[in-house]
Short mmCIF file of C-alpha atoms and ligand atoms in Angstrom, two decimals:
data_model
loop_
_atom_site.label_atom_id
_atom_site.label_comp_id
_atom_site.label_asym_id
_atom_site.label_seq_id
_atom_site.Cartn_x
_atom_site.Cartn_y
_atom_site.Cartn_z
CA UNK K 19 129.00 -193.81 17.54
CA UNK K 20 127.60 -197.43 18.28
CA UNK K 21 126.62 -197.82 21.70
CA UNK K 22 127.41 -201.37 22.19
CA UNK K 23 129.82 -202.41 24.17
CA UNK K 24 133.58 -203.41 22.87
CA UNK K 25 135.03 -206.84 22.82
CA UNK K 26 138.05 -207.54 21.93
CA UNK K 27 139.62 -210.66 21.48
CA UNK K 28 142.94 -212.71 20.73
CA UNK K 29 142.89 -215.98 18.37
CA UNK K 30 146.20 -217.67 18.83
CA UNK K 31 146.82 -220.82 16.98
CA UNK K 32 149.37 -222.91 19.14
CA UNK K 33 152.86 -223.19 17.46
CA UNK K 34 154.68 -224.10 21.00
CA UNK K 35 155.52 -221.05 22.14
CA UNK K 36 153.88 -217.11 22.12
CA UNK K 37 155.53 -215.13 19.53
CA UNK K 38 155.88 -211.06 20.63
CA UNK K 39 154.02 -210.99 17.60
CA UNK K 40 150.94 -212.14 19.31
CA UNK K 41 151.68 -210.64 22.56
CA UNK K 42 151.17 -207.53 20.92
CA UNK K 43 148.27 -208.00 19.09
CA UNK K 44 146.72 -209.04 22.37
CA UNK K 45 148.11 -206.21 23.87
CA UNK K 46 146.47 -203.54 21.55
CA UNK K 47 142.79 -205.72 21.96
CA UNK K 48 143.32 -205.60 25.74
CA UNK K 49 144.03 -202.21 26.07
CA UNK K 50 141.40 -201.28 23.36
CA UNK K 51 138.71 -203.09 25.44
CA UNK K 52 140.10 -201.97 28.47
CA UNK K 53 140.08 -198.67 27.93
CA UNK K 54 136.20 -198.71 26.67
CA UNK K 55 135.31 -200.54 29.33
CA UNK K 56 134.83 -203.56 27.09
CA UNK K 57 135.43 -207.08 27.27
CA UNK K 58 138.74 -208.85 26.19
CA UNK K 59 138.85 -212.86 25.10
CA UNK K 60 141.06 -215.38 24.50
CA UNK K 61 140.45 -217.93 22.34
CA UNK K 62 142.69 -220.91 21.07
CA UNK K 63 142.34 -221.75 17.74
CA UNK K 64 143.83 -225.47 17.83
CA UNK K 65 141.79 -226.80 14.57
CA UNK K 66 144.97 -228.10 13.68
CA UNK K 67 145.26 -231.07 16.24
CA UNK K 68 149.02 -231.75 15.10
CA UNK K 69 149.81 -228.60 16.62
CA UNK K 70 147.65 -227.87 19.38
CA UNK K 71 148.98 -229.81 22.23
CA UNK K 72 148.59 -228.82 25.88
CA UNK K 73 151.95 -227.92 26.18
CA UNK K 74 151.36 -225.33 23.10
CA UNK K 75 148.36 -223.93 24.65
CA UNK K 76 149.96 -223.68 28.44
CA UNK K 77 152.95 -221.47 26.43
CA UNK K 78 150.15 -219.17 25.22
CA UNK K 79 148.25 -219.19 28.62
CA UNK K 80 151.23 -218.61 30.79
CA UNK K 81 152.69 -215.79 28.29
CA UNK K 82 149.47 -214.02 28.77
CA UNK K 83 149.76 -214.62 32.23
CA UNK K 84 153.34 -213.25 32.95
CA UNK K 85 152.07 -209.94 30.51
CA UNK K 86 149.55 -209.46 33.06
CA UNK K 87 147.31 -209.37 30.01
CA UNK K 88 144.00 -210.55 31.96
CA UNK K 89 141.10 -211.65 30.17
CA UNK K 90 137.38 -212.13 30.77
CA UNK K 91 136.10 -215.57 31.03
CA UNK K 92 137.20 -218.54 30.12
CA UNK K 93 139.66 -219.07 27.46
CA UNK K 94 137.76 -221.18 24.64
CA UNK K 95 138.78 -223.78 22.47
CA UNK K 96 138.16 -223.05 18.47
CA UNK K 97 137.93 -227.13 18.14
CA UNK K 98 135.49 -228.02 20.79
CA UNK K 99 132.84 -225.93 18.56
CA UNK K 100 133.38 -227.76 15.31
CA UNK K 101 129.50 -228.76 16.06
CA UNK K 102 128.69 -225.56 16.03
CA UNK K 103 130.56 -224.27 13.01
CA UNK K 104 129.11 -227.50 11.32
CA UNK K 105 125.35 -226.34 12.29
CA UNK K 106 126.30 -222.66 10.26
CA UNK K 107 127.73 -224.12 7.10
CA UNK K 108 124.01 -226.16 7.15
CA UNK K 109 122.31 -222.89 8.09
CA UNK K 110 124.10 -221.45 4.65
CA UNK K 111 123.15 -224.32 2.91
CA UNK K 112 119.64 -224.52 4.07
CA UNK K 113 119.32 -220.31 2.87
CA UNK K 114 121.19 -220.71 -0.71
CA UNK K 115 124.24 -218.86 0.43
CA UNK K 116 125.63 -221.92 -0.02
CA UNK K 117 126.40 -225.41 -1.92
CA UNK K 118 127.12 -228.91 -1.90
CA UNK K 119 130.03 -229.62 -4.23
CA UNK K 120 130.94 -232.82 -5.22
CA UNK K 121 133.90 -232.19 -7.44
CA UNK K 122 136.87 -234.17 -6.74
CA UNK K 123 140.54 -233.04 -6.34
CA UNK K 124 141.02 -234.87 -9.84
CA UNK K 125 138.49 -232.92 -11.44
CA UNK K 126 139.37 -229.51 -9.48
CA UNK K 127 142.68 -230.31 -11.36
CA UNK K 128 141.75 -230.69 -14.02
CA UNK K 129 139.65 -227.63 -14.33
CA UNK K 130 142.74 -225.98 -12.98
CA UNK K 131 145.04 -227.31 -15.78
CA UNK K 132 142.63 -226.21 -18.34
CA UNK K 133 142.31 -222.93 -16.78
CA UNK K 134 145.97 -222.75 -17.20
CA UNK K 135 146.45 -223.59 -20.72
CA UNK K 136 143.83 -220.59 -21.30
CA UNK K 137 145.09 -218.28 -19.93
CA UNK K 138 142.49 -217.90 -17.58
CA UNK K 139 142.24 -217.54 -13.82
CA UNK K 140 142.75 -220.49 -12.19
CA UNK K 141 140.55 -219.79 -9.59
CA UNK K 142 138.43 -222.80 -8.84
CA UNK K 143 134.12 -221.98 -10.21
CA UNK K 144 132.26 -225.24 -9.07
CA UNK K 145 129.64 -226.47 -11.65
CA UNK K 146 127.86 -227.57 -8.53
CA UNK K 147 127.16 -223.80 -7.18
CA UNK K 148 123.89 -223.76 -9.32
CA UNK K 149 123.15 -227.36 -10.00
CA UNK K 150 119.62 -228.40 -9.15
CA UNK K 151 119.71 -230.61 -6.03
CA UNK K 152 117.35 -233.13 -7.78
CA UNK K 153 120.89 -233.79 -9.69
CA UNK K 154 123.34 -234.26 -6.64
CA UNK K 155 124.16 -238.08 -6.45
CA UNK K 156 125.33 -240.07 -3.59
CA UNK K 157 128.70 -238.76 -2.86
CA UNK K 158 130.81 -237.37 0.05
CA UNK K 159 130.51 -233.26 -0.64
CA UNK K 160 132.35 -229.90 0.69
CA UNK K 161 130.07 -227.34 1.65
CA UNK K 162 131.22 -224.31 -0.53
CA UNK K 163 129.86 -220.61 0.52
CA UNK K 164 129.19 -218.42 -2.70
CA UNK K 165 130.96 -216.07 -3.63
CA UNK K 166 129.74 -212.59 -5.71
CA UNK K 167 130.80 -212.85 -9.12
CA UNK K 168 131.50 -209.38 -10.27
CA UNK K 169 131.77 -206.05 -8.34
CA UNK K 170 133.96 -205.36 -5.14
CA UNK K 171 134.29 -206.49 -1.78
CA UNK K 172 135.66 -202.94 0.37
CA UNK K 173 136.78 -203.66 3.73
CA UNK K 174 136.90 -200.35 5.51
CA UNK K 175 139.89 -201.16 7.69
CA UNK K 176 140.94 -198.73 11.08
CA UNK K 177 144.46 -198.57 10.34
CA UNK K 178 145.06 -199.69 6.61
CA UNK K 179 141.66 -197.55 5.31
CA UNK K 180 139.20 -198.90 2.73
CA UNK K 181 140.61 -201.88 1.04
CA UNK K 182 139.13 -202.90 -2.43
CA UNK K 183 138.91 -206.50 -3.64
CA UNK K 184 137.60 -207.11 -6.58
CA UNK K 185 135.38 -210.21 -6.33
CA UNK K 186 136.42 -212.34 -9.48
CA UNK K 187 139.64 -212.80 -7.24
CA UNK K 188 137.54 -214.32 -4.53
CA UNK K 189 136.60 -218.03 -4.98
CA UNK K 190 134.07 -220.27 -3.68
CA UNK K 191 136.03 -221.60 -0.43
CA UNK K 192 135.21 -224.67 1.35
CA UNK K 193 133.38 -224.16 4.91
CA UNK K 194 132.89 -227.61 5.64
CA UNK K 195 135.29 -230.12 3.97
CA UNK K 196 134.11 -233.60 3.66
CA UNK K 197 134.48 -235.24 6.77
CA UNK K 198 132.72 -232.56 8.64
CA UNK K 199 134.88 -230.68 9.49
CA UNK K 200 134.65 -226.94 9.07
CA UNK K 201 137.44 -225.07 7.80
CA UNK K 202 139.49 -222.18 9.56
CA UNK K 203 137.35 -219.32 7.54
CA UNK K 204 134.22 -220.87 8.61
CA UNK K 205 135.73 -221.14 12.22
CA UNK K 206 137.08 -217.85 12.70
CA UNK K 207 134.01 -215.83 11.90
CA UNK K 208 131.59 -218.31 13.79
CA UNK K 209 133.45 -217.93 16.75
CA UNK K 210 134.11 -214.06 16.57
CA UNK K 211 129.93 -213.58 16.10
CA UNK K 212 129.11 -216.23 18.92
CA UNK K 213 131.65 -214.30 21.43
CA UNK K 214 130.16 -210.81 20.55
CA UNK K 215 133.50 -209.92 19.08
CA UNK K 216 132.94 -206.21 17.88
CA UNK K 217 136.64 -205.07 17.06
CA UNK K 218 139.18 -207.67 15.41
CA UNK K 219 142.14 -206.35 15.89
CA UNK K 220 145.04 -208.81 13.95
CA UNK K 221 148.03 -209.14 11.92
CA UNK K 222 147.69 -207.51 8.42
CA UNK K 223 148.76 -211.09 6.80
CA UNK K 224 145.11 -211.61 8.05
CA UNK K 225 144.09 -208.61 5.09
CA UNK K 226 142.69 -210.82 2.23
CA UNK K 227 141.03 -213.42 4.93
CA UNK K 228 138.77 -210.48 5.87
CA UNK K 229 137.53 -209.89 2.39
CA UNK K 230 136.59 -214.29 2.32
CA UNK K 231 135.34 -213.89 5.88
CA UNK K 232 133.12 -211.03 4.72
CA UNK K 233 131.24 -213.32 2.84
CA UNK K 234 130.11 -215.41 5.58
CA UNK K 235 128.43 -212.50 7.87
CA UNK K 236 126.89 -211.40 4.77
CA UNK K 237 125.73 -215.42 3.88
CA UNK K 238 124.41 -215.17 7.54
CA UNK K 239 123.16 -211.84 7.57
CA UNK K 240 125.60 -210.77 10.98
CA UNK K 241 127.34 -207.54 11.47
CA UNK K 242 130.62 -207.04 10.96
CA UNK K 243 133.33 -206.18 13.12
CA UNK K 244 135.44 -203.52 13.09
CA UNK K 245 138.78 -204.74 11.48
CA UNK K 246 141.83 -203.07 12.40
CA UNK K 247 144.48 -205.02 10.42
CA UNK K 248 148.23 -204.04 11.93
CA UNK K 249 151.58 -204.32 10.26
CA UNK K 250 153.81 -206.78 11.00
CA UNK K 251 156.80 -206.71 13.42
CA UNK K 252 160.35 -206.31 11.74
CA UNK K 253 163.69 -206.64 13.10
CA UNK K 254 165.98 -203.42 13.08
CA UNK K 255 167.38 -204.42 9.55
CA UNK K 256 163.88 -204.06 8.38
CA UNK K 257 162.67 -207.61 7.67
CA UNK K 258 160.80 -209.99 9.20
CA UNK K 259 161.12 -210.15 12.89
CA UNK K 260 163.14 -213.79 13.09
CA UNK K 261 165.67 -215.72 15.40
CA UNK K 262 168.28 -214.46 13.95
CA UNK K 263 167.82 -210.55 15.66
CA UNK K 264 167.33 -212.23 19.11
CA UNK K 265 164.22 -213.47 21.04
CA UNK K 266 161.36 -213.92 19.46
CA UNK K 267 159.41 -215.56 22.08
CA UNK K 268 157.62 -213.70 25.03
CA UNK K 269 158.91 -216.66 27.32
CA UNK K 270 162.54 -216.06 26.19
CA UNK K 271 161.99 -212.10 27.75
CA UNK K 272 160.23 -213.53 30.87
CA UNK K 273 163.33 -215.62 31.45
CA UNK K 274 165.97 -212.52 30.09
CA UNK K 275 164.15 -210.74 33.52
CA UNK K 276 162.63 -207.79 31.73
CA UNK K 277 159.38 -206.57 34.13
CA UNK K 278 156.21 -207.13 31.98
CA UNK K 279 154.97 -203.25 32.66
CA UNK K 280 158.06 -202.06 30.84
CA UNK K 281 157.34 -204.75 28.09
CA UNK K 282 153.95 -203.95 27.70
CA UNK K 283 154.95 -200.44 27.63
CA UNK K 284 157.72 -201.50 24.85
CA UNK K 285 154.90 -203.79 23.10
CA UNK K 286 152.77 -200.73 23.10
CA UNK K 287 154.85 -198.27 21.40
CA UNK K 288 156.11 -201.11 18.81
CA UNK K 289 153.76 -199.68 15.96
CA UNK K 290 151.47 -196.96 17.92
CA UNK K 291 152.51 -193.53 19.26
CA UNK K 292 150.59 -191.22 21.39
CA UNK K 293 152.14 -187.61 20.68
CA UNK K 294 155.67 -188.27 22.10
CA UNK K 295 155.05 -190.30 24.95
CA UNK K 296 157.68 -192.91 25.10
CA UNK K 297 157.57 -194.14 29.45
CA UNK K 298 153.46 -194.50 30.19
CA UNK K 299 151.56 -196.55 32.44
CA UNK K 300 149.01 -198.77 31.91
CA UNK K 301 146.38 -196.53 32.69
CA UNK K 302 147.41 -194.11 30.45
CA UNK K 303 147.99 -196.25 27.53
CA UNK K 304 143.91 -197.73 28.39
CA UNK K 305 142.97 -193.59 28.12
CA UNK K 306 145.42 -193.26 24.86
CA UNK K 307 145.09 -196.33 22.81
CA UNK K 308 143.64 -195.58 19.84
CA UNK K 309 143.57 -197.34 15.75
CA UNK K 310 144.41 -193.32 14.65
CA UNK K 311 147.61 -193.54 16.08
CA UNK K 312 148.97 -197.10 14.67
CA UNK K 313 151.04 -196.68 12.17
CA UNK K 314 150.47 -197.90 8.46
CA UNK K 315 154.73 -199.29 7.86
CA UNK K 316 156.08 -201.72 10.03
CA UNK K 317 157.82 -201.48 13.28
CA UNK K 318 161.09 -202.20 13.78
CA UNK K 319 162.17 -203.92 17.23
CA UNK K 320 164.59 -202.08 19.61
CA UNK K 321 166.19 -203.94 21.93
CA UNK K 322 167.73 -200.73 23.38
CA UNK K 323 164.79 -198.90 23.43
CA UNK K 324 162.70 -202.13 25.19
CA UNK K 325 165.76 -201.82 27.89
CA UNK K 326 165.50 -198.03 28.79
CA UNK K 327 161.91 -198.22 29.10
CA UNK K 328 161.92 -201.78 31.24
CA UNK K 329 165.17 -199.32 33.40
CA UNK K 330 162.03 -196.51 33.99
CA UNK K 331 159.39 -198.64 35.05
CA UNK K 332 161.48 -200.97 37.63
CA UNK K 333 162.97 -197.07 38.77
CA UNK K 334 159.28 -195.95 39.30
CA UNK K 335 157.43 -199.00 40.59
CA UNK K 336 156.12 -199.72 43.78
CA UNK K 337 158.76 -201.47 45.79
CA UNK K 338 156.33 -204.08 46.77
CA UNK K 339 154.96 -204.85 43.63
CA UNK K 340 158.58 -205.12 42.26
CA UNK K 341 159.52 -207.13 45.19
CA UNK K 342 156.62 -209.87 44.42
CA UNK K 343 157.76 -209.68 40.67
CA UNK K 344 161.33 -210.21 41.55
CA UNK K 345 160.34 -213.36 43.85
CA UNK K 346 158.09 -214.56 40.60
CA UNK K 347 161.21 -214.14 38.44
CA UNK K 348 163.68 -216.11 40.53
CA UNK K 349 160.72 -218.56 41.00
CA UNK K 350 160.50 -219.09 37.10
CA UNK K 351 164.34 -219.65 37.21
CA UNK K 352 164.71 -222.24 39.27
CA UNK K 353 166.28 -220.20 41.77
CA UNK K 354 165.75 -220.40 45.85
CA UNK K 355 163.27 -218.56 47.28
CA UNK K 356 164.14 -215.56 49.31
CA UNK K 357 164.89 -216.72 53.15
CA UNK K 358 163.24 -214.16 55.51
CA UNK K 359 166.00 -212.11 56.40
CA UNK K 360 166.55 -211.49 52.31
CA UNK K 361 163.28 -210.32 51.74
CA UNK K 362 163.60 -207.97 54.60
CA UNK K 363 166.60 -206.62 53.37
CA UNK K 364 165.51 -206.48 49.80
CA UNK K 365 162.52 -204.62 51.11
CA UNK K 366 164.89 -202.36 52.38
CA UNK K 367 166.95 -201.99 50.01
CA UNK K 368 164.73 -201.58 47.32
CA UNK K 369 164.83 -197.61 47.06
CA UNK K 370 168.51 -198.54 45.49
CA UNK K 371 168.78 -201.67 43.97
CA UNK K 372 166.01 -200.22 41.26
CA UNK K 373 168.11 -197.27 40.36
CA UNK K 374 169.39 -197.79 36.96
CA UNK K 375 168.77 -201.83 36.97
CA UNK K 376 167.23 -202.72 32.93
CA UNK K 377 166.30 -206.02 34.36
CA UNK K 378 165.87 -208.64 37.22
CA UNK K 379 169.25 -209.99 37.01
CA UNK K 380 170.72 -206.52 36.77
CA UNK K 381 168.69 -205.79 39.90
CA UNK K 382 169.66 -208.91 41.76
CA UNK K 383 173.62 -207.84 40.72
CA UNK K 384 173.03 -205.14 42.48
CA UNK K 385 171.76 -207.22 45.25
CA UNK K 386 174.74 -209.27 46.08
CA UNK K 387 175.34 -207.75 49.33
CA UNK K 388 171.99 -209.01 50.50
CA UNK K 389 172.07 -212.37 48.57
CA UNK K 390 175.51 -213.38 50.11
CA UNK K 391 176.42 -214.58 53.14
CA UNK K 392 179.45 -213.95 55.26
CA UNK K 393 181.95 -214.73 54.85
CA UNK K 394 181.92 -213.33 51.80
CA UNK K 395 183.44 -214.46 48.95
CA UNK K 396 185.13 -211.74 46.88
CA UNK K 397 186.17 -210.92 43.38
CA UNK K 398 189.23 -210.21 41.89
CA UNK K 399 188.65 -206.43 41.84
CA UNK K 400 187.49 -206.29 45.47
CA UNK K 401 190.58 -208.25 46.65
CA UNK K 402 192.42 -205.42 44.82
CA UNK K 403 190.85 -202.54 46.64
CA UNK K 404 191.45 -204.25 49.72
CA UNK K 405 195.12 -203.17 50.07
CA UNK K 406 196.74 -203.44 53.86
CA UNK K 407 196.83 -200.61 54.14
CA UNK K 408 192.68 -199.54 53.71
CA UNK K 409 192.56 -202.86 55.75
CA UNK K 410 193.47 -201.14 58.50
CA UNK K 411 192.31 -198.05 58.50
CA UNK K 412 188.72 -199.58 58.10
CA UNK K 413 189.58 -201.62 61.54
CA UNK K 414 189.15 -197.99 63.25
CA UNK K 415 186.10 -198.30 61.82
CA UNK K 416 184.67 -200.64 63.76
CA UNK K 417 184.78 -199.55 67.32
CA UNK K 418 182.78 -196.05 66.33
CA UNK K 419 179.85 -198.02 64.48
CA UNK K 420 179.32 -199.69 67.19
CA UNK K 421 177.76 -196.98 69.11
CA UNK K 422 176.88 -194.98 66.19
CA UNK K 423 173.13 -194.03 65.40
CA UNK K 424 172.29 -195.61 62.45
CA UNK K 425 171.74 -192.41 59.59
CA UNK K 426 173.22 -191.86 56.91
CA UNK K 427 174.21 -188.69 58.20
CA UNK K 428 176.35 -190.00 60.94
CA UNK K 429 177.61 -192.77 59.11
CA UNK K 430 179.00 -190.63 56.40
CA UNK K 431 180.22 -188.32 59.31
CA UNK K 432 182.01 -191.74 61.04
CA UNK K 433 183.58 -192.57 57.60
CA UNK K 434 184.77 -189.24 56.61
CA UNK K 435 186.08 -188.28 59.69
CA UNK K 436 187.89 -191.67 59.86
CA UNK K 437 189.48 -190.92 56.33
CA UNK K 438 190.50 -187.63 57.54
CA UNK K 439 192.54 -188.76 60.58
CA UNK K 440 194.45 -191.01 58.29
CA UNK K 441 195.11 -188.00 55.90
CA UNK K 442 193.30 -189.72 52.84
CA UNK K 443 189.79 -188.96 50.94
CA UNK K 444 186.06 -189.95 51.73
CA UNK K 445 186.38 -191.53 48.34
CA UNK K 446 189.44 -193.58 48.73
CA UNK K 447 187.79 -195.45 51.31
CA UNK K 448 184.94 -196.26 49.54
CA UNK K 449 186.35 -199.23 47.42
CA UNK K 450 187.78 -201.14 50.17
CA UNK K 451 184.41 -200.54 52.27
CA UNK K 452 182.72 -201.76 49.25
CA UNK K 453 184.84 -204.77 49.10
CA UNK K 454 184.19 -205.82 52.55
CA UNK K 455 180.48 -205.53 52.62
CA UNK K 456 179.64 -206.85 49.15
CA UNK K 457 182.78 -208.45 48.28
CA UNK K 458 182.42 -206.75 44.91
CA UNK K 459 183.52 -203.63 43.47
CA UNK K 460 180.51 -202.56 41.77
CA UNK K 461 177.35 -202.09 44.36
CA UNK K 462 175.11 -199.67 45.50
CA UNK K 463 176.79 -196.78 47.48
CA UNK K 464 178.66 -197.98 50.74
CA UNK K 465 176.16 -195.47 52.58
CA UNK K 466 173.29 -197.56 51.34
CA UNK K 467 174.56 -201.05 51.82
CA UNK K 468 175.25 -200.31 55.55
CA UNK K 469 171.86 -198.71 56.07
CA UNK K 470 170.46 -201.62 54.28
CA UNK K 471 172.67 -204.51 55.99
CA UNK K 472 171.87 -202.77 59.61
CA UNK K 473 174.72 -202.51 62.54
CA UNK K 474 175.14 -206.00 63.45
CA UNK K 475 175.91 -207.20 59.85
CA UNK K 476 177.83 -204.56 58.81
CA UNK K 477 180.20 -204.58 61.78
CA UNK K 478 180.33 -208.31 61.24
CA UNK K 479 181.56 -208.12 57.75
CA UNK K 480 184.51 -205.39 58.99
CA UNK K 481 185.39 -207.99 61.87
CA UNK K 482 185.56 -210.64 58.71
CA UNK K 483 188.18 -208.81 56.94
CA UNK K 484 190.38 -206.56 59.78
CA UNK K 485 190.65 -208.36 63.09
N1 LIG D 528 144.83 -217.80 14.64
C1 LIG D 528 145.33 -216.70 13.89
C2 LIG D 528 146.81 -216.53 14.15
O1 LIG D 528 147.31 -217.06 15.13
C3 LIG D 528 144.64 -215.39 14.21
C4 LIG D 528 143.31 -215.29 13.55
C5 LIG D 528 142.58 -214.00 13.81
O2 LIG D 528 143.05 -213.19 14.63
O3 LIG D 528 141.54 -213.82 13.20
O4 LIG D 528 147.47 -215.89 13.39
#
């Protein structure tokens, strides 16, 4: 066991918005790290300046963000080291790892053509890699790393095991193209060795770039990293995760209300078990998270499954914590802000509004009787259950809550004893009750709502209705 430290990192490119994808690659790094005590980074690989706008990287940032997937440092820009990835392709030069080629795209063409009408592999071999330098004339030149001719490149992969390439299928590639600019392959590994990256943890459509990356940390004598190279995500038809089997993007679940503990929880089990542990915290999954228990097929995405586990963690969390996350949720909405006397109430009320709600909006269903104000509006449903007659019974109500203690106990003894002297059930007076203090006919249990409301409101919303 090597005693150095872990870091972890995630290399987003910017493509406008943060694909789950990513989320959970950055996930299993974070939680790797984390759980070593390592470091985790973030850096933004926005080479391609078409793409890599601020907007693009702010999606990226504030996905992380909302995740609660912290990371140490500063996040770094891939593109504001192009000096530096320059000053390694020289370094290669300057050792003989690698060469100047001067070969145009006419002649690479050509060679390619030829290659073709061969039969032969069409795999681009330089006649600059071994060309004296006395020789090279005056021209604008790519800076190409070489590449072993014969024998096999193995990448001994965490999750996918020892991966053979054979090196004919490996060409020369370009570090540094002609203007100067270094190439993603070059970038990638410059960056990972200069941040002390010891565990890249990625996509497996990043397989084959390992084996070409390989050849730079040999070229430059580095260490490797650990690769752990995880299958993709798929949809529950088993292909590609896409549009068309819902959201894709981690802002589209921010704004469907889903807490991020359940999602990282979701994100965690999408593709690595630990025993049969399905609802875990994030403490546990730091202690847990291992590469021997990702799995080697693809996941499939379960929007059912992400919902019962989102239902168990806003059940179990703290009621402040959910409180602030609720607040950040209507926030990101657009919504109001909580007045005072809502946030008291939700505070409150919290012990059952998080019973059984999958989401924030669920939740703040639930929490209708707090939201609105008197006099309430009401549905078609709690019109119903407001017949005359339940109208006035409840009016005998109000005189006895008024000097009631305020328990549960004696307000279910008030209620039932109520129901009773007008010969009918506890039960059948719970739909008109609910009616009057939510105005709906789905709500947390009457009991609740007046405990939550207090005596002053609740009596209020009887007056409303039956005097
Ligand atoms: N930028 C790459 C991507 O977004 C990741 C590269 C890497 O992790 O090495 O897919």
């Amino acid at each position: 066991m090597s005693q150095t430290p872990v870091v972890t990192r995630i290399a987003p490119s910017p493509t406008g918005y943060m694909h789950i994808g990513t989320a959970r690659t950055a996930l299993f790094s974070w939680l790797y790290a984390r759980g070593r005590g390592g470091k985790f980074l973030l850096r933004i690989e926005d080479t391609d300046r078409e793409r890599s706008t601020p907007e693009a990287t702010e999606a990226i940032l504030k996905g992380m963000e909302w995740l609660g997937l912290d990371y140490d440092g500063e996040a770094i820009s891939q593109f504001e080291r192009a000096d530096r990835h320059a000053e390694v392709a020289h370094e290669m030069l300057a050792s003989g790892h690698a060469y100047k080629c001067f070969a145009t795209q006419d002649e690479i063409q050509a060679f390619r053509d030829a290659a073709k009408a061969e039969g032969k592999s069409t795999l681009y071999r330089s006649p600059w890699r071994d060309a004296d330098p006395s020789t090279h004339p005056d021209l604008p030149y790519v800076i190409r790393v070489k590449a072993p001719l014969e024998g096999t490149t193995v990448i001994h992969d965490q999750v996918q095991g020892d991966v053979t390439i054979r090196n004919d299928q490996l060409d020369d590639m370009i570090v540094l193209r002609s203007d100067g600019t270094p190439t993603y392959m070059l970038a990638v590994v410059v960056d990972d060795h200069d941040m002390g990256v010891t565990h890249v943890i990625r996509g497996d459509d990043h397989l084959n770039n390992a084996a070409r990356q390989m050849l730079v940390y040999t070229a430059m004598g580095w260490p490797l990293p650990v690769y752990a190279h995880i299958p993709l995500i798929f949809g529950p038809d088993g292909k590609k995760l896409s549009k068309r089997h819902g959201a894709t993007g981690v802002d589209e679940y921010q704004t469907m209300g889903y807490p991020a503990a359940g999602m990282r929880n979701y994100l965690a089990r999408l593709g690595w078990s630990h025993g049969d542990d399905e609802f875990f915290t994030d403490a546990q999954a730091m202690e847990w998270f291992d590469f021997n228990g990702i799995g080697k097929s693809p996941s499939r995405f379960d929007f059912k499954k992400l919902e019962n586990l989102c239902g168990q963690h806003i059940a179990n969390a703290n009621d402040a914590a959910l409180l602030h996350e609720l607040e950040a949720f209507l926030a990101s909405t657009g919504a109001n802000p909580l007045t005072d006397d809502q946030r008291d109430a939700m505070t409150r009320g919290m012990y059952c509004l998080k019973e059984r709600a999958k989401t924030f909006p669920e939740l703040l269903e639930k929490a209708h009787f707090i939201m609105a104000s008197r006099p309430l509006e009401m549905d078609e449903k709690a019109e119903k259950a407001l017949d005359p007659v339940s109208r006035g019974i409840l009016s005998e109500l109000t005189p006895q809550l008024q000097n009631a203690s305020w328990d549960r106990d004696t307000l279910e003894g008030i209620v039932a004893a109520v129901a009773e002297a007008n010969d009918t059930k506890l039960g059948k007076l719970a739909a008109p009750l609910r009616s009057v203090l939510a105005g709906r006919a789905v709500t947390p249990s009457v009991f609740d709502m007046m405990l939550v409301l207090g005596r002053d409101e609740t009596v209020a919303r009887l007056k409303d209705v039956t005097a």
